[in-house]
CSV table of C-alpha atoms in Angstrom, one decimal:
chain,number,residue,atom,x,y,z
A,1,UNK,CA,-65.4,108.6,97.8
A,2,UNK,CA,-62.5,109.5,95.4
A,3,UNK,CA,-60.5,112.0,97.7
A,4,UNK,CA,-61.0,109.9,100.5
A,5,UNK,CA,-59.6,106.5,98.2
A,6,UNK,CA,-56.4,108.7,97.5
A,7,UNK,CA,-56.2,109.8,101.2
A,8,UNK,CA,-56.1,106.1,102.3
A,9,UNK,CA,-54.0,104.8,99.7
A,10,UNK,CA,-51.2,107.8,99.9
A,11,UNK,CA,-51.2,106.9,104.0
A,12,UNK,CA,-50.7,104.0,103.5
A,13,UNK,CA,-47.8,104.3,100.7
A,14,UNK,CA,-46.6,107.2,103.0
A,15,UNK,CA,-46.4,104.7,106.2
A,16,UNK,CA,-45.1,101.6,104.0
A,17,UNK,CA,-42.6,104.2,102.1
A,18,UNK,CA,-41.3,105.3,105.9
A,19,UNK,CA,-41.0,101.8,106.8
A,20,UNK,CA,-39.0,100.9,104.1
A,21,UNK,CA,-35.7,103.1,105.5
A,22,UNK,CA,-35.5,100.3,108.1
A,23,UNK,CA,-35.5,97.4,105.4
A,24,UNK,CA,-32.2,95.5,104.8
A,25,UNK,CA,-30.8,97.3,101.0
A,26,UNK,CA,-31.5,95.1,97.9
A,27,UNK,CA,-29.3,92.2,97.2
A,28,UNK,CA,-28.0,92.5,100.7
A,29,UNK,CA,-26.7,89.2,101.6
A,30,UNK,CA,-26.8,89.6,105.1
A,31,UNK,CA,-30.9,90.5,104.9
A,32,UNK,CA,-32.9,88.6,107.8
A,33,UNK,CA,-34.6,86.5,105.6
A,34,UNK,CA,-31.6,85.0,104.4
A,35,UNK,CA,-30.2,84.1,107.8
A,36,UNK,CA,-32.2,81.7,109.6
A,37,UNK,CA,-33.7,78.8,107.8
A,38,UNK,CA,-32.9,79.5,104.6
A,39,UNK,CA,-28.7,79.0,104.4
A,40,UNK,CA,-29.7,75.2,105.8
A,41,UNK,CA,-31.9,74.7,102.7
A,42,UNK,CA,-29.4,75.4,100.2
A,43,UNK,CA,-26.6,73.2,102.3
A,44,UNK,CA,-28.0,70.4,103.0
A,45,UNK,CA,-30.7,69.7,100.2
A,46,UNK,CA,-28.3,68.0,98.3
A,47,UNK,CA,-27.5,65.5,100.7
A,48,UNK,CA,-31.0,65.1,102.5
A,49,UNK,CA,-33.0,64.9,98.9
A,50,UNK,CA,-30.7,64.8,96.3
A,51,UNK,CA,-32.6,67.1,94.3
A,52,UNK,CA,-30.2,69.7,92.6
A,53,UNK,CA,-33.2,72.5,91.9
A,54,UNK,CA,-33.7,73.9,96.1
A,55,UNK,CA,-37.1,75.7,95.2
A,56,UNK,CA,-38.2,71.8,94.7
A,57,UNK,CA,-37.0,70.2,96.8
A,58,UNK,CA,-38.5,72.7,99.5
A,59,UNK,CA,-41.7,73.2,97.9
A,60,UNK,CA,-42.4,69.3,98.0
A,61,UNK,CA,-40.3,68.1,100.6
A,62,UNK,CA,-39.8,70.3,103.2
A,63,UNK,CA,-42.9,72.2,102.8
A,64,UNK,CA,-44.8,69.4,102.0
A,65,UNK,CA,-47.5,69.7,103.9
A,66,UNK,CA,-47.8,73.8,102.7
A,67,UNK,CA,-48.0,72.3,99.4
A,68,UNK,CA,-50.6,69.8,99.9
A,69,UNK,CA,-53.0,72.1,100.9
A,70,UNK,CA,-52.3,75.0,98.2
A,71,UNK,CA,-53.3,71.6,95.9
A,72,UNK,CA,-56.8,71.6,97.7
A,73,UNK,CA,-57.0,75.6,98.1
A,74,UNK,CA,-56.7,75.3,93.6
A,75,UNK,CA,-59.1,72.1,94.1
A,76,UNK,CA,-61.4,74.1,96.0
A,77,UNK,CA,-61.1,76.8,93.7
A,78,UNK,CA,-62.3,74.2,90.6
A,79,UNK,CA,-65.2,73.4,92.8
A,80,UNK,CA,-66.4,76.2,93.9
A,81,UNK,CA,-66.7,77.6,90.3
A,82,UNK,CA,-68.8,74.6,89.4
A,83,UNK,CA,-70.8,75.1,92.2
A,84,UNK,CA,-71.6,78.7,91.7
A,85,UNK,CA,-72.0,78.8,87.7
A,86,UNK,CA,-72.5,75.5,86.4
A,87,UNK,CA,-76.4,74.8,85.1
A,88,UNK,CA,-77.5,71.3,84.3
A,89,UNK,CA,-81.2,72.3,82.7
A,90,UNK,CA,-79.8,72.2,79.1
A,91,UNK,CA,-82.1,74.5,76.8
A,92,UNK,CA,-81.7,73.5,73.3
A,93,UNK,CA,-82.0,76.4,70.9
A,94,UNK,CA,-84.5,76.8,68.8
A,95,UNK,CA,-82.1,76.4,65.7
A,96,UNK,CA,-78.5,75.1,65.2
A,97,UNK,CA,-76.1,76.7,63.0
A,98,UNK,CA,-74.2,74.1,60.4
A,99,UNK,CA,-70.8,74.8,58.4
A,100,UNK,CA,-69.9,72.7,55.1
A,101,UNK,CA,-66.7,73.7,55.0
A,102,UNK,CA,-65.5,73.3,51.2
A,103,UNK,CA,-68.4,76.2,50.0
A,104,UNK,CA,-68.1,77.8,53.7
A,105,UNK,CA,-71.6,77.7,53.4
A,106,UNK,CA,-73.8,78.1,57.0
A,107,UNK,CA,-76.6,75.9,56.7
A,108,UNK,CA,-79.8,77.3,59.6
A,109,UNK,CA,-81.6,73.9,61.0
A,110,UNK,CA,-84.9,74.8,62.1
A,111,UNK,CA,-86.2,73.4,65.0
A,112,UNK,CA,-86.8,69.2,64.7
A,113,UNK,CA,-85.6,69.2,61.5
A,114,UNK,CA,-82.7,66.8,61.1
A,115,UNK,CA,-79.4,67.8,61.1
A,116,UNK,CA,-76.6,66.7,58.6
A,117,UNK,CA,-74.5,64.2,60.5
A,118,UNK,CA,-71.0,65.3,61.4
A,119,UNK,CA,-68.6,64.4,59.7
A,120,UNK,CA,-65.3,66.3,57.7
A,121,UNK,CA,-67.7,68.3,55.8
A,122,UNK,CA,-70.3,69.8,57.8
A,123,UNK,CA,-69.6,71.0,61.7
A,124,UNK,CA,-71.6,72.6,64.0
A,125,UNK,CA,-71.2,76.1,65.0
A,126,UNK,CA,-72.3,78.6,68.0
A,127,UNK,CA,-75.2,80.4,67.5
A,128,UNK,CA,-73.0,83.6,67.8
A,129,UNK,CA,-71.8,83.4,64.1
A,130,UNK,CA,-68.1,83.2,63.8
A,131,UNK,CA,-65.9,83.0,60.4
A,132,UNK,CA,-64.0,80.1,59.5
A,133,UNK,CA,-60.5,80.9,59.9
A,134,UNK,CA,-57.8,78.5,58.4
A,135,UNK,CA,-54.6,80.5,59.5
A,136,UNK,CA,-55.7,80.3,63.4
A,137,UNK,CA,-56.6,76.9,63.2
A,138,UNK,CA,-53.8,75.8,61.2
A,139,UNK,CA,-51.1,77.2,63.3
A,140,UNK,CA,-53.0,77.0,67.3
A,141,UNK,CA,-52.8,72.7,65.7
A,142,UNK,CA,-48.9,73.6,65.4
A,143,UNK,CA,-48.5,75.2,68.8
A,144,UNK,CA,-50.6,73.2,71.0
A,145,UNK,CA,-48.3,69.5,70.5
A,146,UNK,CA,-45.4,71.6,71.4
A,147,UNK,CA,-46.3,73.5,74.5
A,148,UNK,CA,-47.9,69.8,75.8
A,149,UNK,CA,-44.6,68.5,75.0
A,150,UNK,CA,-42.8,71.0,76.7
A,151,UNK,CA,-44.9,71.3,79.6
A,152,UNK,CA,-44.6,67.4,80.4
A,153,UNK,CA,-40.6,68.5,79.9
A,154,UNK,CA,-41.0,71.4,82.6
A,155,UNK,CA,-43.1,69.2,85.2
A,156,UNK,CA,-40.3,66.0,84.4
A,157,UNK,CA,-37.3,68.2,84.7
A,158,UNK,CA,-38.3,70.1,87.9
A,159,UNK,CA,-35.7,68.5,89.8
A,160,UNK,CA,-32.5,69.6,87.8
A,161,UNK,CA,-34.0,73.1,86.0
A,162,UNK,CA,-36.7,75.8,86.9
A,163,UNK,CA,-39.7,73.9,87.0
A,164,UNK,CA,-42.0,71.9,88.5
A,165,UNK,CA,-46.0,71.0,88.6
A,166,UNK,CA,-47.6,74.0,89.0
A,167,UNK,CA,-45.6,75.7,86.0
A,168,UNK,CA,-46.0,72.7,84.3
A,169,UNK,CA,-49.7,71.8,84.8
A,170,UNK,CA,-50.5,75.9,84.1
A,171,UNK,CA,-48.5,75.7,80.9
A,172,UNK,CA,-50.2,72.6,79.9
A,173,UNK,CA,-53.8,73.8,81.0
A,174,UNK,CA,-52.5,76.6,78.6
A,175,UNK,CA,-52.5,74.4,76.0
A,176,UNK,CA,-55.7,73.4,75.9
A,177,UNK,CA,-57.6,76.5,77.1
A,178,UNK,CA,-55.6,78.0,73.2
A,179,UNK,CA,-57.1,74.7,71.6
A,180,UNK,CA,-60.4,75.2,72.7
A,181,UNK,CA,-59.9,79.4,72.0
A,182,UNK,CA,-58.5,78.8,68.5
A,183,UNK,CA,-61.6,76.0,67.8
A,184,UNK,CA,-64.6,75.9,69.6
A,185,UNK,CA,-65.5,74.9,73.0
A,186,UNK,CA,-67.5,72.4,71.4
A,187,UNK,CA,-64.6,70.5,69.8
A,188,UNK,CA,-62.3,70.6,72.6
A,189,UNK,CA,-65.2,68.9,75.1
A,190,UNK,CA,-64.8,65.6,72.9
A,191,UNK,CA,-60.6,65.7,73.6
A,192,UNK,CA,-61.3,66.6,77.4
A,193,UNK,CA,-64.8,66.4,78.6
A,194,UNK,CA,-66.0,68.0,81.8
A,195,UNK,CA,-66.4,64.9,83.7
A,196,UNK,CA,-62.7,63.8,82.5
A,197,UNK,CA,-61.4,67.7,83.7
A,198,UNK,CA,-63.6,67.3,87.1
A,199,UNK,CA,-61.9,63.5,87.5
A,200,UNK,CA,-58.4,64.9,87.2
A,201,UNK,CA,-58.9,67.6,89.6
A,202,UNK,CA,-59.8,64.7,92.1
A,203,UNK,CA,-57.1,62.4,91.0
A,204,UNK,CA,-54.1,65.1,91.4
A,205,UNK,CA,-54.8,65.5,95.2
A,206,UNK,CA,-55.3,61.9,95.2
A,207,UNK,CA,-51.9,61.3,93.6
A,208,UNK,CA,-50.1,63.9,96.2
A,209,UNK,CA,-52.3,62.6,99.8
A,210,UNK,CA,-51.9,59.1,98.4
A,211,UNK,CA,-47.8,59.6,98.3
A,212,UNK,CA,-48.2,60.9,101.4
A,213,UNK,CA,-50.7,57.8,102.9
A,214,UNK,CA,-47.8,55.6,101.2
A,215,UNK,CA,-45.4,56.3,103.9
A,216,UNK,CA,-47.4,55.9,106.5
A,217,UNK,CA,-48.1,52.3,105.2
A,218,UNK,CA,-44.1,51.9,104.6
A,219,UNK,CA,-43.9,52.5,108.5
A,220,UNK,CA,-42.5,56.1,108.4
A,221,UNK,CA,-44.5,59.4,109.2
A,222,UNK,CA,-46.9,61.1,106.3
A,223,UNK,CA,-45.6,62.6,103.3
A,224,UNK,CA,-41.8,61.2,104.9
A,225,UNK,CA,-40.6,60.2,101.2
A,226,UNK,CA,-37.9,58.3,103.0
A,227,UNK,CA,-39.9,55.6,103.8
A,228,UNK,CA,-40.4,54.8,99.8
A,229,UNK,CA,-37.1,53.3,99.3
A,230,UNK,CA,-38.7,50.1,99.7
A,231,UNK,CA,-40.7,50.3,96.6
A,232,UNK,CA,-38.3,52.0,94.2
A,233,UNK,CA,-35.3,49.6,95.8
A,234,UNK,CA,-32.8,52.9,96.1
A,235,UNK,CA,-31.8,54.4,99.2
A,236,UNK,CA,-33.9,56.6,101.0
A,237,UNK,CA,-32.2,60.2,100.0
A,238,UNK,CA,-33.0,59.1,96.3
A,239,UNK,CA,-36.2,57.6,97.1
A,240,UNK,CA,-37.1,61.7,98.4
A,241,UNK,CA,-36.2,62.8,94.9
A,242,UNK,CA,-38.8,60.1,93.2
A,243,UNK,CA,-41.4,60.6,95.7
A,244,UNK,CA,-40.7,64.8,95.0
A,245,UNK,CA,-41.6,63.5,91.5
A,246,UNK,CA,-44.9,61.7,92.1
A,247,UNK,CA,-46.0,64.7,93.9
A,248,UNK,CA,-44.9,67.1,91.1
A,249,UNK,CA,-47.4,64.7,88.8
A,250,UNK,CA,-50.2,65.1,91.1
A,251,UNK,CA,-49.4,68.8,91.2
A,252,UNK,CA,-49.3,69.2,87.6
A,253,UNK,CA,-52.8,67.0,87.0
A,254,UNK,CA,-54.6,69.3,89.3
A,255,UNK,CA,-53.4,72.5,88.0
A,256,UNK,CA,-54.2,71.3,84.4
A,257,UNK,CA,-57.5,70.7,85.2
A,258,UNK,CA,-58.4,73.3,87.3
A,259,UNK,CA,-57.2,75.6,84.8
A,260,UNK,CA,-59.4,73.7,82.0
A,261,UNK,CA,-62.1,73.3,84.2
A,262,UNK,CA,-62.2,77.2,85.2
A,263,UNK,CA,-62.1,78.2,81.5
A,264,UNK,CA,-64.7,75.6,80.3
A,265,UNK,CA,-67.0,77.5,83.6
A,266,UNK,CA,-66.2,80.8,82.8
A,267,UNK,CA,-66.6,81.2,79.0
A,268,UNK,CA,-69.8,79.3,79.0
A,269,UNK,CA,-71.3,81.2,82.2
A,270,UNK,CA,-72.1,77.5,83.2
A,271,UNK,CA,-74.1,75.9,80.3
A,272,UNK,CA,-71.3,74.0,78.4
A,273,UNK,CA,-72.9,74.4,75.3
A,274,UNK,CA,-71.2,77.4,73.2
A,275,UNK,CA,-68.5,80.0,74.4
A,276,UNK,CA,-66.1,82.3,73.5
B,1,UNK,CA,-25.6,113.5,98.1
B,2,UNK,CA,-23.8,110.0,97.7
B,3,UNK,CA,-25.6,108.8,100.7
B,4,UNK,CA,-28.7,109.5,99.3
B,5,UNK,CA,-28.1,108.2,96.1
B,6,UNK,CA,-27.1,105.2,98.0
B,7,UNK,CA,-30.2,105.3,99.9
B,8,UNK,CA,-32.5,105.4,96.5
B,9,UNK,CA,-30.4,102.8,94.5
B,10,UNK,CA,-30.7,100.2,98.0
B,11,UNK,CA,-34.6,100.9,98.1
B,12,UNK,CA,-36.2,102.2,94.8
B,13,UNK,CA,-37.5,98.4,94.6
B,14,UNK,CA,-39.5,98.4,97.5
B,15,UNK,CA,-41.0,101.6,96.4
B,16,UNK,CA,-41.9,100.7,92.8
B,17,UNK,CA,-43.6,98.1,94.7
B,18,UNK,CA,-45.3,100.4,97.0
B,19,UNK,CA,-46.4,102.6,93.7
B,20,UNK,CA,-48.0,99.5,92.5
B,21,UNK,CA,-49.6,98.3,95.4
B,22,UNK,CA,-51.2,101.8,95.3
B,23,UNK,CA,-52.4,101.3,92.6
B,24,UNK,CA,-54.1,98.1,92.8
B,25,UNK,CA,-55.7,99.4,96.3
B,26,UNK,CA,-56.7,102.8,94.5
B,27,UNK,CA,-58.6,100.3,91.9
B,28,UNK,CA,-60.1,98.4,95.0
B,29,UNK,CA,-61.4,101.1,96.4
B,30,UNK,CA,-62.8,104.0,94.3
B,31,UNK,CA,-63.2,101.9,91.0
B,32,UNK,CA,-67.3,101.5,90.6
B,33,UNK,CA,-67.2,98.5,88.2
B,34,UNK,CA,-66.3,95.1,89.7
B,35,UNK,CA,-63.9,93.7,87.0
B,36,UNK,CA,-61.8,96.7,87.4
B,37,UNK,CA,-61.9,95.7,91.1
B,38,UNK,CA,-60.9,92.4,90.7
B,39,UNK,CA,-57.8,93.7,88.1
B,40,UNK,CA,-57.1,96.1,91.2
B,41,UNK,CA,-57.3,93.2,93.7
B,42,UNK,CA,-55.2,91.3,90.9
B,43,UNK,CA,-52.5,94.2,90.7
B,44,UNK,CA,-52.0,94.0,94.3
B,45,UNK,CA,-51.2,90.9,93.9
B,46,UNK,CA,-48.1,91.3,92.0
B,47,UNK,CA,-46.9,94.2,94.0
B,48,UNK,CA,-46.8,91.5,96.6
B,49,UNK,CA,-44.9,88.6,94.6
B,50,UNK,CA,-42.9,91.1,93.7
B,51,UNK,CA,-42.0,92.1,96.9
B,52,UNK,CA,-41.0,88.9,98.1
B,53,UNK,CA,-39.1,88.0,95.1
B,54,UNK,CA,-36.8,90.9,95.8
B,55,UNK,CA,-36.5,89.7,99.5
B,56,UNK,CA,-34.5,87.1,98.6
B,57,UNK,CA,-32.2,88.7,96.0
B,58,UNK,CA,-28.7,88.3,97.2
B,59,UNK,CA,-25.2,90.2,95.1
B,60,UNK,CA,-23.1,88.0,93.5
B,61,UNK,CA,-25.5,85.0,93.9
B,62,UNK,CA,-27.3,82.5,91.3
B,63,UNK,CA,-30.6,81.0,91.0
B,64,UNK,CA,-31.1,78.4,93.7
B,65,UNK,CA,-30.3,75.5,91.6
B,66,UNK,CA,-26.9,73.7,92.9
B,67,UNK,CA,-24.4,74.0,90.3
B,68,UNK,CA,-23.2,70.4,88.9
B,69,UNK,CA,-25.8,69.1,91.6
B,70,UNK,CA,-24.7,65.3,91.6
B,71,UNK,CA,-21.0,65.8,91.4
B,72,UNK,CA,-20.8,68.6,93.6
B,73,UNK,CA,-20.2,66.0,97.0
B,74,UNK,CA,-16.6,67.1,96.5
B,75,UNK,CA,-16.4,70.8,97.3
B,76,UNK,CA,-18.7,72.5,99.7
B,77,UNK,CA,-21.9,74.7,99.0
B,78,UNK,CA,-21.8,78.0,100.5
B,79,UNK,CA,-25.0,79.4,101.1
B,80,UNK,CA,-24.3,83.3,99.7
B,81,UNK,CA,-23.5,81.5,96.2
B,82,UNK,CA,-27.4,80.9,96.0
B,83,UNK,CA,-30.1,83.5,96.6
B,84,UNK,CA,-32.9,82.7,99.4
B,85,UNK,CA,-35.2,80.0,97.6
B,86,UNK,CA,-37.8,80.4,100.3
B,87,UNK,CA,-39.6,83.2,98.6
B,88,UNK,CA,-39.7,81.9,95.4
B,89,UNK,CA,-41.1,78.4,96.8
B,90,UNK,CA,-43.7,81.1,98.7
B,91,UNK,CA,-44.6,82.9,95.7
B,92,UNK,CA,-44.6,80.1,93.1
B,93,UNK,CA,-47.9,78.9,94.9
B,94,UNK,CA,-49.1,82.1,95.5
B,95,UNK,CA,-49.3,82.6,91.7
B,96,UNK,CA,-51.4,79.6,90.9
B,97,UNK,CA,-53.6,80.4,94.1
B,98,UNK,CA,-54.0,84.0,92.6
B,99,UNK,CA,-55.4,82.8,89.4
B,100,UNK,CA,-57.4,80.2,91.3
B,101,UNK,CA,-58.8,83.0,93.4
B,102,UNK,CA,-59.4,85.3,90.0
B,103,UNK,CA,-61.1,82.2,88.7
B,104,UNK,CA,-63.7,82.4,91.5
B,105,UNK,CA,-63.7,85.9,91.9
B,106,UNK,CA,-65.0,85.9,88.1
B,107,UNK,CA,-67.3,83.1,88.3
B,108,UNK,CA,-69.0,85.6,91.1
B,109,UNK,CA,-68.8,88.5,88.6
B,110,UNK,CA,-71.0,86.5,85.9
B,111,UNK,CA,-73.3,85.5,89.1
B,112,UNK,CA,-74.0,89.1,89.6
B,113,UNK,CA,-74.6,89.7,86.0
B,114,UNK,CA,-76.9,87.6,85.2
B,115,UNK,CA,-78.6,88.7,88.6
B,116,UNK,CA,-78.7,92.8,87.9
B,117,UNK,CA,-78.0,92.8,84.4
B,118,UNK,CA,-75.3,95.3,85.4
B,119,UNK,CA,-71.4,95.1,86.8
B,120,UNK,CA,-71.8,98.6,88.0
B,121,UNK,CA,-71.5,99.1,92.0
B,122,UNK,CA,-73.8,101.9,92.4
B,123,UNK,CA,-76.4,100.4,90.2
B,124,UNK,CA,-76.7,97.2,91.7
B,125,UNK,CA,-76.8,99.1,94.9
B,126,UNK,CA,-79.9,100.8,93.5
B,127,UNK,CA,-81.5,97.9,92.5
B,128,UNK,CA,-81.2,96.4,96.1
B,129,UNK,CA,-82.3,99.4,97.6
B,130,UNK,CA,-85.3,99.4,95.3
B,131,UNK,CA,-86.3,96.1,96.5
């Protein structure tokens, strides 16, 4: 099985190695793929969309409709997982695990005995016993208002720097996948719960088809940003850069909560009660 | 020898590409345990991003960003100032599809496990066959 791996895969980098004599040299402006479409993107986004950043304005404009369905292919992607891992029978175990934080003493409540109620002294903790650590806590709490605030920055700023919904939406996915790392994934269920994750999912596509519905009901063709001008009150090239915009936001929704949504699947296996 | 060196410099990208898309189909292949298939599959992956990324690399050009974008009505854009944004627009979903697919991918992985207690091809393969 080995031999005949490293037979296939030295063809194939043979062949592909071979091939590449023919390809245009690097950083040669005259390559194919810069010829065709792609010199009437970079002349006449400016004027057609009035969006500076051309990745943009091509990504949610041009290639609108590529986009819209990448959004459902990561949708789909947040579904599937639910479907395929996610169990609803919730066991309880037979004991829970209690910090009080001051002593750092573990309390072990037996089964239908009552638990201390939470509060700032006592928390609950996963069965898997895990230290109370002050330094990662302390400093994921500095990190995480930051990189939200920065990603709302990247997904806002899309149009005039590199940027846009899906860097924005991973970075702030990122975010809370390190909250609910550096804590627990029982503490970062009551910021974001899974039906609020699932929701957003829904509501990001929603946001990008719904811009897209809008024009039709403006009297212009779907996704046709155009046709918006008659809601913002701007003329149609800069009504394209605000409708680029509310299709970044859905963009950046989705992602987020895909991403969130995958991690609270995958660290669980499903149950949604303790994980990594 | 300066045409060859020429040669090298003008494609050594695509082949470090080509190494690593060996690589990541090596791993696919002949690797028993699934999550060393699915960093294989994920390795791949890159090799092709890459690839496209440096399809679009122009000399002497900037990121594809027009420079002074709302005052720049006055003077002209010329389209080798700006590398080839189509890649990048290409490749900037491909990245978030990628981890969507890894996402899946590893949801199936803990499927398995909990099935055959195991993440090891040929032993799963044993347990079907003893079936």
């Amino acid at each position: 099985m080995k031999t005949l791996a490293i037979f296939i895969v030295l063809l194939f980098g043979g062949l592909l190695i071979y091939c590449t004599l023919d390809f245009p040299s690097w950083g040669d402006p005259q390559a194919p793929a810069s010829m065709h479409v792609s010199p009437r993107y970079i002349e006449r986004t400016m004027e057609e969309t009035s969006v500076p950043n051309i990745v943009t304005a091509v990504l949610a404009d041009y290639r609108g409709y590529d986009t819209m369905f990448e959004t459902i292919v990561i949708f789909s992607a947040g579904v599937a997982c639910l479907f395929l891992l996610r169990i609803f029978k919730r066991i309880e175990p037979e004991t829970q695990l209690y910090r009080h934080i001051p002593t750092g003493i573990t309390l072990r409540i037996a089964k239908g005995a009552e638990p201390p109620r939470e509060s700032r002294e006592f928390e609950r903790i996963d069965l898997m016993w895990v230290p109370y650590d002050l330094i990662i806590k302390t400093s994921a709490r500095l990190i995480v208002p930051f990189s939200q605030i920065f990603a709302l920055y990247v997904i806002a700023h899309g149009h005039h720097s590199p940027g846009g919904g899906f860097q924005g939406g991973v970075i702030l996915g990122a975010s809370i996948i390190l909250f609910a790392i550096s804590h627990n994934l029982r503490s970062s269920f009551t910021r974001i719960s899974e039906k609020f994750a699932v929701l957003l999912c829904g509501l990001g596509v929603f946001i990008y088809a719904g811009t897209g519905a809008l024009s039709i009901f403006l009297g212009s063709n779907y996704l046709d940003y155009g046709a918006l001008s008659k809601i913002f009150g701007v003329d149609p090239v800069t009504a394209r850069s605000h409708g680029i915009l509310m299709v970044e936001i859905g963009v950046g929704i989705c992602v987020m909560a895909v991403m969130v949504h995958l991690y609270y699947n995958l660290a669980s296996a499903g149950r949604h009660d303790e994980g990594l | 020898m300066n045409e060859l060196i020429s040669i090298i410099m003008s494609k050594l990208n695509y082949w470090i590409y080509i190494v690593l898309m060996m690589i990541g189909l090596y791993a696919m292949i002949a690797k028993k345990n699934l999550v060393k298939k699915i960093i294989g599959m994920n390795i791949l992956q890159t090799a092709v991003i890459l690839f496209f990324i440096s399809l679009g690399a122009k000399n002497k050009a900037t990121i594809p960003i027009i420079i002074h974008g709302h005052a720049a009505e006055s003077h002209a854009i010329q389209a080798t100032d700006y590398i080839n944004p189509l890649p990048h627009v290409l490749m900037l979903t491909a990245i978030v599809v990628a981890v969507a697919t890894l996402g899946v991918a590893l949801a199936l992985v803990i499927k398995v496990f909990q099935q055959y207690q195991t993440l090891e091809e040929d032993e799963i393969l044993a347990q079907l066959k003893d079936e």
